[in-house]
CSV table of C-alpha atoms in Angstrom, one decimal:
chain,number,residue,atom,x,y,z
A,7,MET,CA,0.0,0.0,0.0
A,8,VAL,CA,1.1,3.6,-0.7
A,9,VAL,CA,0.3,6.4,1.8
A,10,CYS,CA,-1.2,9.4,-0.2
A,11,ASP,CA,-2.9,12.9,0.4
A,12,VAL,CA,-6.5,13.0,-0.9
A,13,THR,CA,-7.8,16.4,-1.8
A,14,ILE,CA,-11.5,16.8,-2.8
A,15,VAL,CA,-12.9,20.3,-3.9
A,16,THR,CA,-16.6,20.3,-4.5
A,17,PHE,CA,-18.5,23.2,-6.2
A,18,SER,CA,-22.4,23.2,-6.1
A,19,GLY,CA,-25.0,26.0,-5.9
A,20,GLY,CA,-22.4,28.7,-5.6
A,21,ALA,CA,-20.6,27.2,-2.6
A,22,ARG,CA,-17.3,25.5,-2.5
A,23,SER,CA,-16.0,22.9,-0.1
A,24,ASN,CA,-12.5,21.6,0.3
A,25,SER,CA,-11.2,18.5,2.1
A,26,SER,CA,-7.7,17.2,2.4
A,27,VAL,CA,-6.8,14.1,4.4
A,28,ARG,CA,-4.2,11.4,4.5
A,29,GLY,CA,-5.1,7.9,3.1
A,30,THR,CA,-3.8,4.7,1.5
A,31,VAL,CA,-3.8,3.5,-2.1
A,32,LEU,CA,-4.1,-0.1,-3.2
A,33,LYS,CA,-3.4,-0.6,-6.8
A,34,LEU,CA,-5.8,-2.8,-8.6
A,35,GLU,CA,-5.2,-4.9,-11.9
A,36,ASP,CA,-7.7,-2.4,-13.6
A,37,GLY,CA,-7.3,0.7,-11.4
A,38,PHE,CA,-6.9,1.6,-7.8
A,39,GLN,CA,-8.6,1.9,-4.5
A,40,VAL,CA,-8.2,4.9,-2.0
A,41,ASP,CA,-9.2,4.5,1.7
A,42,TYR,CA,-9.5,7.8,3.8
A,43,PRO,CA,-11.3,9.2,6.8
A,44,GLN,CA,-14.2,11.6,6.2
A,45,ASP,CA,-16.0,13.3,9.1
A,46,GLY,CA,-15.1,10.4,11.4
A,47,ASP,CA,-16.3,7.8,8.8
A,48,HIS,CA,-14.5,5.4,6.7
A,49,ALA,CA,-14.5,6.5,2.8
A,50,ARG,CA,-13.2,4.7,-0.2
A,51,LEU,CA,-12.8,5.6,-3.8
A,52,THR,CA,-12.6,2.7,-6.3
A,53,VAL,CA,-11.5,3.4,-9.9
A,54,ARG,CA,-11.9,0.7,-12.6
A,55,GLY,CA,-11.1,2.1,-16.0
A,56,GLN,CA,-12.9,5.3,-16.4
A,57,SER,CA,-15.6,4.5,-13.8
A,58,LEU,CA,-15.6,5.6,-10.1
A,59,GLU,CA,-17.4,4.3,-7.0
A,60,MET,CA,-17.5,6.3,-4.0
A,61,THR,CA,-18.7,4.6,-0.7
A,62,ARG,CA,-18.8,5.7,3.0
A,63,SER,CA,-19.5,3.7,6.0
A,64,GLY,CA,-20.1,4.5,9.6
A,65,GLN,CA,-22.4,7.2,10.9
A,66,THR,CA,-23.2,8.0,7.4
A,67,GLN,CA,-23.4,5.2,4.9
A,68,LEU,CA,-23.7,6.0,1.1
A,69,ARG,CA,-22.7,4.6,-2.3
A,70,MET,CA,-22.4,6.6,-5.5
A,71,SER,CA,-21.0,5.5,-8.8
A,72,PHE,CA,-20.2,7.5,-11.8
A,73,GLU,CA,-19.3,6.8,-15.5
A,74,GLU,CA,-19.4,9.4,-18.1
A,75,GLY,CA,-22.7,9.6,-20.0
A,76,CYS,CA,-24.3,7.0,-17.8
A,77,GLY,CA,-27.1,7.1,-15.2
A,78,SER,CA,-26.7,5.6,-11.7
A,79,GLU,CA,-27.9,6.4,-8.1
A,80,LEU,CA,-26.9,7.8,-4.8
A,81,ALA,CA,-27.8,5.2,-2.1
A,82,LEU,CA,-28.1,6.5,1.5
A,83,PHE,CA,-28.5,4.4,4.4
A,84,LEU,CA,-29.7,5.8,7.8
A,85,GLY,CA,-29.9,2.9,10.3
A,86,GLU,CA,-32.6,0.5,8.9
A,87,ASP,CA,-34.0,3.3,6.5
A,88,TRP,CA,-32.5,4.1,3.1
A,89,GLY,CA,-33.3,6.0,0.1
A,90,SER,CA,-31.8,6.8,-3.3
A,91,VAL,CA,-31.6,9.5,-5.7
A,92,PRO,CA,-30.8,9.2,-9.5
A,93,ILE,CA,-27.4,10.4,-10.8
A,94,GLU,CA,-26.6,11.5,-14.3
A,95,THR,CA,-22.8,11.7,-14.9
A,96,ASP,CA,-21.8,14.4,-17.5
A,97,ARG,CA,-18.1,14.0,-16.9
A,98,CYS,CA,-16.0,11.5,-15.2
A,99,HIS,CA,-12.3,12.0,-16.4
A,100,ILE,CA,-9.7,9.9,-14.5
A,101,ARG,CA,-6.0,10.3,-15.5
A,102,ALA,CA,-2.8,9.1,-14.0
A,103,VAL,CA,-0.1,11.8,-13.2
A,104,ARG,CA,3.6,11.5,-12.2
A,105,ASP,CA,2.7,11.4,-8.5
A,106,GLY,CA,-0.8,9.9,-8.4
A,107,TRP,CA,-4.1,10.4,-10.1
A,108,ARG,CA,-6.5,13.4,-10.9
A,109,ILE,CA,-10.4,13.0,-11.2
A,110,ALA,CA,-12.7,15.4,-12.6
A,111,LEU,CA,-16.5,14.9,-12.1
A,112,LYS,CA,-19.5,16.7,-13.2
A,113,TYR,CA,-22.7,15.0,-12.2
A,114,ARG,CA,-26.4,15.9,-11.4
A,115,LEU,CA,-28.5,14.6,-8.5
A,116,LEU,CA,-32.1,14.3,-9.9
A,117,PHE,CA,-34.4,15.0,-7.1
A,118,ALA,CA,-38.2,14.9,-7.8
A,119,HIS,CA,-38.7,18.5,-8.6
A,120,GLU,CA,-35.2,19.8,-9.3
A,121,SER,CA,-31.8,18.8,-9.9
A,122,GLN,CA,-28.6,19.9,-8.3
A,123,VAL,CA,-25.2,20.0,-10.4
A,124,PHE,CA,-21.9,19.3,-8.6
A,125,HIS,CA,-18.5,19.8,-10.0
A,126,VAL,CA,-15.8,17.8,-8.1
A,127,ASN,CA,-11.9,17.7,-8.5
A,128,ILE,CA,-10.2,14.8,-6.7
A,129,ALA,CA,-6.4,14.7,-6.3
A,130,VAL,CA,-4.6,11.5,-5.1
A,131,LYS,CA,-1.0,12.3,-4.3
A,132,PHE,CA,1.4,9.5,-3.4
A,133,ILE,CA,3.4,10.3,-0.2
A,134,SER,CA,5.4,7.1,0.4
A,135,GLU,CA,5.2,3.3,0.5
A,136,GLU,CA,3.8,2.0,3.8
A,137,GLN,CA,6.0,-0.2,5.8
């Protein structure tokens, strides 16, 4: 495993949020997996080819998947209750760079009466091999 910095910048509805945490990368045959903490929960990014899955477990449990030009859903679990919201992914661009990966997302959550657009930039930067 490789120790990494994970930086996630999200733009939506005129607001910007920025998160930067330390995580670990596991290289997969057809991509990679990044595990990192998020607000006290465990979060994971899994990349296979040009598709991305984001999961979170702990107090908040959710699953989202993205593939450019494809529909999917946000599944949210709250105890025994759960719900889902359709997602349309306009952009899911994943590229390897010298020191890690960069991911650019643009997607829409399709609520019953409106949609909300998100632009997300994710940078995974290698720090060192884990001992």
